[in-house]
Tab-separated table of C-alpha atoms in Angstrom:
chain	number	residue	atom	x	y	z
A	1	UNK	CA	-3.728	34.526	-3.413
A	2	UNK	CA	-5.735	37.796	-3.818
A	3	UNK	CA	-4.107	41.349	-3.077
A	4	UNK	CA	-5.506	44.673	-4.114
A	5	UNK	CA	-8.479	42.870	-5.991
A	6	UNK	CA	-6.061	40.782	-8.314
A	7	UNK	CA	-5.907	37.007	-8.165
A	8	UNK	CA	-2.078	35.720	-8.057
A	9	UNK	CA	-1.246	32.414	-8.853
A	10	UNK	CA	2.799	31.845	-8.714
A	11	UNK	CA	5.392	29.111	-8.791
A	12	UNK	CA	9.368	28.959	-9.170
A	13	UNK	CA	12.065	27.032	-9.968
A	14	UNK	CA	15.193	25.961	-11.731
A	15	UNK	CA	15.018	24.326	-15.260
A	16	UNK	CA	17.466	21.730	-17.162
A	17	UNK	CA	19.806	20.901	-13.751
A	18	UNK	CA	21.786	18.723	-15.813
A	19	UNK	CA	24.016	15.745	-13.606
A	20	UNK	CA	26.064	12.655	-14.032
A	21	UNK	CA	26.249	9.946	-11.025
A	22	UNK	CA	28.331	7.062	-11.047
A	23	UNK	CA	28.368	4.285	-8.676
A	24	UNK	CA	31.798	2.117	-8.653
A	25	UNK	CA	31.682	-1.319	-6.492
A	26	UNK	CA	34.548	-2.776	-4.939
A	27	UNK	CA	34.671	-5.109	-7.591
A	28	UNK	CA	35.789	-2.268	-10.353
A	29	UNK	CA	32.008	-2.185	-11.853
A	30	UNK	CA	30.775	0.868	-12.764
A	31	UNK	CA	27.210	2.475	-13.460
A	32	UNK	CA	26.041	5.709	-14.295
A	33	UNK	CA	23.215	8.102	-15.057
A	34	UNK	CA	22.096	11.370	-16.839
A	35	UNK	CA	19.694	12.774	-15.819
A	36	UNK	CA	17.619	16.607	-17.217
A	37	UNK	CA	16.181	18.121	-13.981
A	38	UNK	CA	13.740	20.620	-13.656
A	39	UNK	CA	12.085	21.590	-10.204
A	40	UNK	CA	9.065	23.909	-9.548
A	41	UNK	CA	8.143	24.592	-6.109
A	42	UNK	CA	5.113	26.122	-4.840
A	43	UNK	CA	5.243	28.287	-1.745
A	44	UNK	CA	4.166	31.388	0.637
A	45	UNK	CA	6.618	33.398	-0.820
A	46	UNK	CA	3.919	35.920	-1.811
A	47	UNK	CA	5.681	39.112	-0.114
A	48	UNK	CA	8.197	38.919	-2.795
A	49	UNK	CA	5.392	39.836	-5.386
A	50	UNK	CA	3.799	42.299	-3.265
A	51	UNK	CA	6.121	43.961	-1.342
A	52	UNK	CA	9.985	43.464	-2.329
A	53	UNK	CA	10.398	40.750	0.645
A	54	UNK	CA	12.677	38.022	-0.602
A	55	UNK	CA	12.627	36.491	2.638
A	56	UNK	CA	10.580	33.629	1.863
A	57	UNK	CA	12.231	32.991	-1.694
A	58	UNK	CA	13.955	29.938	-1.968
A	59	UNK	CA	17.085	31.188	-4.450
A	60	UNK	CA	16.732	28.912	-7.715
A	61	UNK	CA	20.223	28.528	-7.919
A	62	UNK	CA	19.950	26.678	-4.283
A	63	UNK	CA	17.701	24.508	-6.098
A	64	UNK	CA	19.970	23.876	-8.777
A	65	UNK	CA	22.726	22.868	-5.676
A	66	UNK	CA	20.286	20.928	-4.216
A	67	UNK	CA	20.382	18.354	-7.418
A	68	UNK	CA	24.066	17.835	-6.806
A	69	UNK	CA	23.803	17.378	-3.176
A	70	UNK	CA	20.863	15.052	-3.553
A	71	UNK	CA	22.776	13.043	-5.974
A	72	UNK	CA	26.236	12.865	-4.252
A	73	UNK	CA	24.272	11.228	-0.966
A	74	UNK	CA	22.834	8.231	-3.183
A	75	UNK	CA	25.685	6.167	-2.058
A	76	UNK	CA	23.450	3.471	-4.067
A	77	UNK	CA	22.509	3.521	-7.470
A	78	UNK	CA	18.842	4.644	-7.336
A	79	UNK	CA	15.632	4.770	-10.154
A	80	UNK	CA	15.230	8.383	-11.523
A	81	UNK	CA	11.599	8.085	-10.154
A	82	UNK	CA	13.161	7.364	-6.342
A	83	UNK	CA	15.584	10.483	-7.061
A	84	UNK	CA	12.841	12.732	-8.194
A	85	UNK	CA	11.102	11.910	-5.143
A	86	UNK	CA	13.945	12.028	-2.807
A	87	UNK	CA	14.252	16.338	-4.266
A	88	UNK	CA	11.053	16.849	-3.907
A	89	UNK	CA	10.720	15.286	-0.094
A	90	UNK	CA	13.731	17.890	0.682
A	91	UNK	CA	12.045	20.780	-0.528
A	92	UNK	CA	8.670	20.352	0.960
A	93	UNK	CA	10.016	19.420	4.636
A	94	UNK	CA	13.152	21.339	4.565
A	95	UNK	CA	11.236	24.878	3.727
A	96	UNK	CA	8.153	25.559	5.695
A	97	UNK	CA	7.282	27.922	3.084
A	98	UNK	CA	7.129	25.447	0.808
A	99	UNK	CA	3.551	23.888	0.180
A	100	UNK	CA	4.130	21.163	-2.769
A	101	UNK	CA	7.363	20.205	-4.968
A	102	UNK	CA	7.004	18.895	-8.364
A	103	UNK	CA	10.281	17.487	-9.906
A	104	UNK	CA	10.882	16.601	-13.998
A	105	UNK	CA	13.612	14.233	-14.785
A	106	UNK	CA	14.482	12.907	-18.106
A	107	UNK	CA	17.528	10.240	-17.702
A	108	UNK	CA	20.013	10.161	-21.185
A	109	UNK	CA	19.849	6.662	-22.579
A	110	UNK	CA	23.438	5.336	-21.874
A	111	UNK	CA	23.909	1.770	-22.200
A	112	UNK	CA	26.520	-0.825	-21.232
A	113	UNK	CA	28.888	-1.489	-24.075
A	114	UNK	CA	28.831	-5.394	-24.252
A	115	UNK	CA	32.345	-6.650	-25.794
A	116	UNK	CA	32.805	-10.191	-27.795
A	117	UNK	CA	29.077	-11.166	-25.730
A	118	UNK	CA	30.989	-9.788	-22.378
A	119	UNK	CA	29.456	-6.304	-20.608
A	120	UNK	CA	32.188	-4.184	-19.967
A	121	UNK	CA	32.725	-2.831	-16.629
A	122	UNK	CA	32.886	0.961	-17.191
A	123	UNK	CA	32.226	1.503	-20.955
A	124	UNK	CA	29.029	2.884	-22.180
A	125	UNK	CA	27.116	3.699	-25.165
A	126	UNK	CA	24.085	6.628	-26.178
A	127	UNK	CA	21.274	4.656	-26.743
A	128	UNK	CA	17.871	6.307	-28.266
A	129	UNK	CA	14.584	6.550	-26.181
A	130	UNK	CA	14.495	8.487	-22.917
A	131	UNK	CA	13.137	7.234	-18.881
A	132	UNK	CA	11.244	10.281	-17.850
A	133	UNK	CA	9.358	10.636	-14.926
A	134	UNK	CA	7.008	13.798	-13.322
A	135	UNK	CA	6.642	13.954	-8.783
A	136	UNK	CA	4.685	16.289	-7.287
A	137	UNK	CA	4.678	15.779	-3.438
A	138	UNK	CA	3.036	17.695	-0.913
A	139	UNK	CA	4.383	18.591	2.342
A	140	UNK	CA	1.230	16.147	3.861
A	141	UNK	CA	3.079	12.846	2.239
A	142	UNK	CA	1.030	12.741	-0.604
A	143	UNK	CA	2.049	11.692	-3.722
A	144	UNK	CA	1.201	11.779	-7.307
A	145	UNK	CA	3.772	9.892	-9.798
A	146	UNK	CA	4.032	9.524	-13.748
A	147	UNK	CA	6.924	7.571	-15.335
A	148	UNK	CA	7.251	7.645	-19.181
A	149	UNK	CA	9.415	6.722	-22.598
A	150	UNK	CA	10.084	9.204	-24.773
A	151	UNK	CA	11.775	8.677	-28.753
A	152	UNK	CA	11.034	5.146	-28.495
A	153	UNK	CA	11.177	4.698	-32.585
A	154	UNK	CA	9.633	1.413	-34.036
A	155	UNK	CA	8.846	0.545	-37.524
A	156	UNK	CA	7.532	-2.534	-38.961
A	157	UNK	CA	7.429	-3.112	-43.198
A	158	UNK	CA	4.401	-5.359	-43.569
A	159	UNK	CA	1.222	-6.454	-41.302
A	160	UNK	CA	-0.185	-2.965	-41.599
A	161	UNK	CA	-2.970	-1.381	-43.537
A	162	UNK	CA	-5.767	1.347	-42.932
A	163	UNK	CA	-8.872	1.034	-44.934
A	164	UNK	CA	-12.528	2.404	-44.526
A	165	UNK	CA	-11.876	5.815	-43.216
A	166	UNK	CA	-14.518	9.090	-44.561
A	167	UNK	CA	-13.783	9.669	-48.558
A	168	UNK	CA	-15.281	12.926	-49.995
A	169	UNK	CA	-13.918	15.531	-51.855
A	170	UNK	CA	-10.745	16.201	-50.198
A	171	UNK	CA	-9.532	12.552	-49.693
A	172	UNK	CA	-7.279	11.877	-52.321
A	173	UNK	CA	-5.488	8.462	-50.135
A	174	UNK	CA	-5.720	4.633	-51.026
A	175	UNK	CA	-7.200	2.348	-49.105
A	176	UNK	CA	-4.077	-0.724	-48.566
A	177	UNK	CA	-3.874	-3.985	-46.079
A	178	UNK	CA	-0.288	-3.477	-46.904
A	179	UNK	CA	2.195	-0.469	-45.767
A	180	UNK	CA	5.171	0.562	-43.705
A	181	UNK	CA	4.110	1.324	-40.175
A	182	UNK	CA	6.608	3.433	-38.154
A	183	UNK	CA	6.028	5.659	-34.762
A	184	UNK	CA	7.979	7.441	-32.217
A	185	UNK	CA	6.632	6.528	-29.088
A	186	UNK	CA	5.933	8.742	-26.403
A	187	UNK	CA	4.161	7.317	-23.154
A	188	UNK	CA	3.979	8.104	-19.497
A	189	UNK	CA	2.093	6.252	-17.298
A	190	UNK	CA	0.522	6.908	-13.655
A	191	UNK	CA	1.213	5.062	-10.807
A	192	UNK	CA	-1.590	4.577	-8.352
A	193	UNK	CA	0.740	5.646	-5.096
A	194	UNK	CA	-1.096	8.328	-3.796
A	195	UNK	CA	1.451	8.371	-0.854
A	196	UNK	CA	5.449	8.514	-0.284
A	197	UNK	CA	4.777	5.878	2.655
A	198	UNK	CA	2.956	3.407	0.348
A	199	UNK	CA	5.587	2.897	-1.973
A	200	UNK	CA	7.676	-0.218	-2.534
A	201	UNK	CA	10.868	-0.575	-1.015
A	202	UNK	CA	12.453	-3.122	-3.277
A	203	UNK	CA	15.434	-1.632	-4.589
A	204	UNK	CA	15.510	-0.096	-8.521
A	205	UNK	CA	11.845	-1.490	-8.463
A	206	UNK	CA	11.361	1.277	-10.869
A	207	UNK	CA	14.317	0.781	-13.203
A	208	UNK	CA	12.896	-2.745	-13.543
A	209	UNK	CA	8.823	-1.495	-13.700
A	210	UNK	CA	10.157	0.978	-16.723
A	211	UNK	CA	11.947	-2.005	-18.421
A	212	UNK	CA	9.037	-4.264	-18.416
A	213	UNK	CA	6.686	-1.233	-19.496
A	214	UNK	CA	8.721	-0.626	-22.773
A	215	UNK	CA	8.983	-4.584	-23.473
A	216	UNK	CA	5.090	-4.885	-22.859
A	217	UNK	CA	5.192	-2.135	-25.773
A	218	UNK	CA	6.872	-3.382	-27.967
A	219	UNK	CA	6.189	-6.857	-28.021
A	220	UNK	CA	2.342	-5.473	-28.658
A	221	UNK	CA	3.188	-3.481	-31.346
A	222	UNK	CA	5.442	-5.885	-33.116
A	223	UNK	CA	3.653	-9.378	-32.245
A	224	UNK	CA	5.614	-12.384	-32.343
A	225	UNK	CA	8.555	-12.443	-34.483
A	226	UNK	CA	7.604	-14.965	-36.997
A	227	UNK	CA	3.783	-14.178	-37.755
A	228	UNK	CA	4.111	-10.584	-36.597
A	229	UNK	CA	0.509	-8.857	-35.565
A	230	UNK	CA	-1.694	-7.244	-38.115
A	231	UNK	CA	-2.426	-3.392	-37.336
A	232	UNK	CA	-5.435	-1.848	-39.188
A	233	UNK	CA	-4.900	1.520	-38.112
A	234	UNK	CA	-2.462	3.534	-35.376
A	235	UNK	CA	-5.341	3.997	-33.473
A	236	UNK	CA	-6.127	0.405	-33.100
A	237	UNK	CA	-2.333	-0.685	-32.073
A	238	UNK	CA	-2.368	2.082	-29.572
A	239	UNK	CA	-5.352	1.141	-27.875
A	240	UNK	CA	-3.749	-2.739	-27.840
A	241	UNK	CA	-0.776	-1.408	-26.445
A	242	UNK	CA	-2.113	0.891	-23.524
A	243	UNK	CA	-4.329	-1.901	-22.803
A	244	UNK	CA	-1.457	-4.112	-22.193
A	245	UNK	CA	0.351	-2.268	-19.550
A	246	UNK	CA	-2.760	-1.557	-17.850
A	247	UNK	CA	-3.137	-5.357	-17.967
A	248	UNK	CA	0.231	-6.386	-16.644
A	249	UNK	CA	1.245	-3.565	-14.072
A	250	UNK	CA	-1.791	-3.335	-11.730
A	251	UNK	CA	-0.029	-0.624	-9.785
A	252	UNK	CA	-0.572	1.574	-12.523
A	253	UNK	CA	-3.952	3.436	-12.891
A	254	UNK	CA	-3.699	5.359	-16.453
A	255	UNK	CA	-1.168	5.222	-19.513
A	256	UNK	CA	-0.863	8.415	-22.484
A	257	UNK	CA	0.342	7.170	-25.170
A	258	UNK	CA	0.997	9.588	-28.279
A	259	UNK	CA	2.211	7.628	-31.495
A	260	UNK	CA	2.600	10.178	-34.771
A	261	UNK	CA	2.260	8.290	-37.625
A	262	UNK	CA	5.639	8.651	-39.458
A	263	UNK	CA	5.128	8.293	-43.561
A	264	UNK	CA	7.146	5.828	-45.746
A	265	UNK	CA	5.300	7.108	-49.382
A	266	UNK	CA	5.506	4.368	-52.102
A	267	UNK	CA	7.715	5.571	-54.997
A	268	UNK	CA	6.584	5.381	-58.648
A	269	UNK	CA	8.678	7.350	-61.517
A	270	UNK	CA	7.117	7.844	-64.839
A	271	UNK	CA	6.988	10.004	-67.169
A	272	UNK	CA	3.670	10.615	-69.530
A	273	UNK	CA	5.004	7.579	-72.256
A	274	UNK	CA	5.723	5.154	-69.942
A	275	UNK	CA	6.596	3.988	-66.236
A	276	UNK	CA	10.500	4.331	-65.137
A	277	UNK	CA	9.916	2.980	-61.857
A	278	UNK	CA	6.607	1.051	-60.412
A	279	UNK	CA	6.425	0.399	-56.719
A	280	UNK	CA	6.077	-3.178	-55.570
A	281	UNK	CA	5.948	-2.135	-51.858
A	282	UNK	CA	9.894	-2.382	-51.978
A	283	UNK	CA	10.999	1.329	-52.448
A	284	UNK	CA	9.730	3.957	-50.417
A	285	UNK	CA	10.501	7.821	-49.270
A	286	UNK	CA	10.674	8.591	-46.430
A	287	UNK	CA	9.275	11.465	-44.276
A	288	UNK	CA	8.114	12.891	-41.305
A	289	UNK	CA	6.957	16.009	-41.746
A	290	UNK	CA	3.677	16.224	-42.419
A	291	UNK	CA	2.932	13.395	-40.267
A	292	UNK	CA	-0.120	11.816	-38.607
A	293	UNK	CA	-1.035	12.555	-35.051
A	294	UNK	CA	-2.506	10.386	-32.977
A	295	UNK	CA	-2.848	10.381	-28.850
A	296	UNK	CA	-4.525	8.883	-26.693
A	297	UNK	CA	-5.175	8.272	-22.465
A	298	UNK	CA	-6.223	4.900	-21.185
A	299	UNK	CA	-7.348	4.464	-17.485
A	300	UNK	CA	-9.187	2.122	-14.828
A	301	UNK	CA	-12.441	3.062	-14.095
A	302	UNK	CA	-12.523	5.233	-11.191
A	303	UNK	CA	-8.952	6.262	-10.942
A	304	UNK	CA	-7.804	9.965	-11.122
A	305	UNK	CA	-5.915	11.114	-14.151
């Protein structure tokens, strides 16, 4: 929006809505969510810039209300994705000033407690990696959806190496076909809904699509469990794994994936006489600071990112 020869571009919302639902059947089972929301809402609301009008401001701290009404009418247990987009169809057809809503969630891992091989019916663990998701919907319908992992740590001691790379005067690291290869995971991934009408209607289909995401990265970065997978550089595993889930989900268009490379050093003590302690790829330290940095964004050909 220009006024006065200035170019104004604005947005507002309410950040780190934090909420607990729980859903108890008939039966005496429980489930529950926690879920980190943030909301940004773009709107005519340009008077309150330019002339002290509030009148078009939607208060943040209605937003933040909002989140708790939203999640007290889920009578049934919903995906975080099919909350976020539940918010962010209130705001944009409950507020004609309001133009597009874009909603953050990040759900808290807790998992059922399972008892001598039994889950229990209301007790619950913290678990590590994260379900996050980003909506932005527009007040015409349309859509635009990422879901994501976040703090998924894996590590595997053997089947990894990294040889080949630029030597000069700097590089002072071995080449090896044998090292410690850990990662904290962080992915999102696009969905090709470009609509909140073309969506599926299959209950917790996103629960279940997030699920089979994380397996489908795992099981790439791991490879079986006997024979394992060899890895010749992050890079390379990455790529394998983005490719996968654009392989097995076809309703997803693009995946990120960033994957710092988390150092286990090989320990050797000596002194200048003799050797106290020579590695045999057994004893390591660990350390993740400096670490390796390595991202990258895999996509269909022809679809937006």
């Amino acid at each position: 929006m220009k006024y006065s020869g200035l170019n104004l571009e604005q947005r507002h919302g309410k950040a780190r809505v934090r909420v607990a639902r729980v859903w108890r059947s008939k039966q005496g089972h429980h489930s529950m969510v926690e879920w980190n929301v943030s909301i940004s809402l773009l709107s005519d609301c340009i008077n309150g810039y330019f002339h002290d009008d509030n009148s078009d401001i939607v208060a943040t701290d209605t937003m933040k209300n909002t989140v708790y009404v939203k999640a007290k009418e889920c009578s049934d247990q919903v995906s975080v994705e099919d909350f976020a987009i539940q918010l962010a169809k209130h705001f944009v057809s409950y507020y004609r000033q309001v133009t597009s809503a874009i909603v953050n969630i990040v759900e808290k891992p807790w998992e059922r407690v399972h008892m001598d091989g039994q889950p229990h019916e209301h007790g619950f663990k913290l678990g590590s990696e994260r379900h996050t998701t980003e909506v932005i919907v527009q007040k015409s319908g349309a859509l635009q959806m990422t879901s994501g992992v976040e703090g998924l740590a894996v590590l595997k001691t053997t089947k990894s190496g990294f040889e080949g790379f630029i030597r000069d005067k700097y590089t002072v690291l071995p080449e090896t076909r044998e090292r410690i290869l850990a990662t904290e995971v962080t992915g999102s991934w696009r969905y090709s809904y470009e609509s909140i009408f073309s969506l599926p209607q299959k209950p917790l289909y996103f629960n279940e699509r997030y699920l089979d995401a994380k397996k489908v990265l795992m099981d790439t970065f791991f490879g079986c469990p006997k024979e394992g997978v060899y890895s010749p550089s992050v890079q390379s595993t990455l790529y394998h794994m983005a490719k996968a889930v654009l392989s097995r989900f076809h309703d997803v268009s693009s995946i990120k994936l960033k994957m710092p490379n988390i150092h286990f050093l090989p320990v050797n003590i000596s002194t200048k006489d003799n050797i106290i302690v020579k590695f045999d790829d057994d004893v390591y330290l660990p350390t993740d600071e400096p670490h390796g940095s390595i991202e990258a964004t895999l996509s269909r050909v022809g679809s937006k990112l």
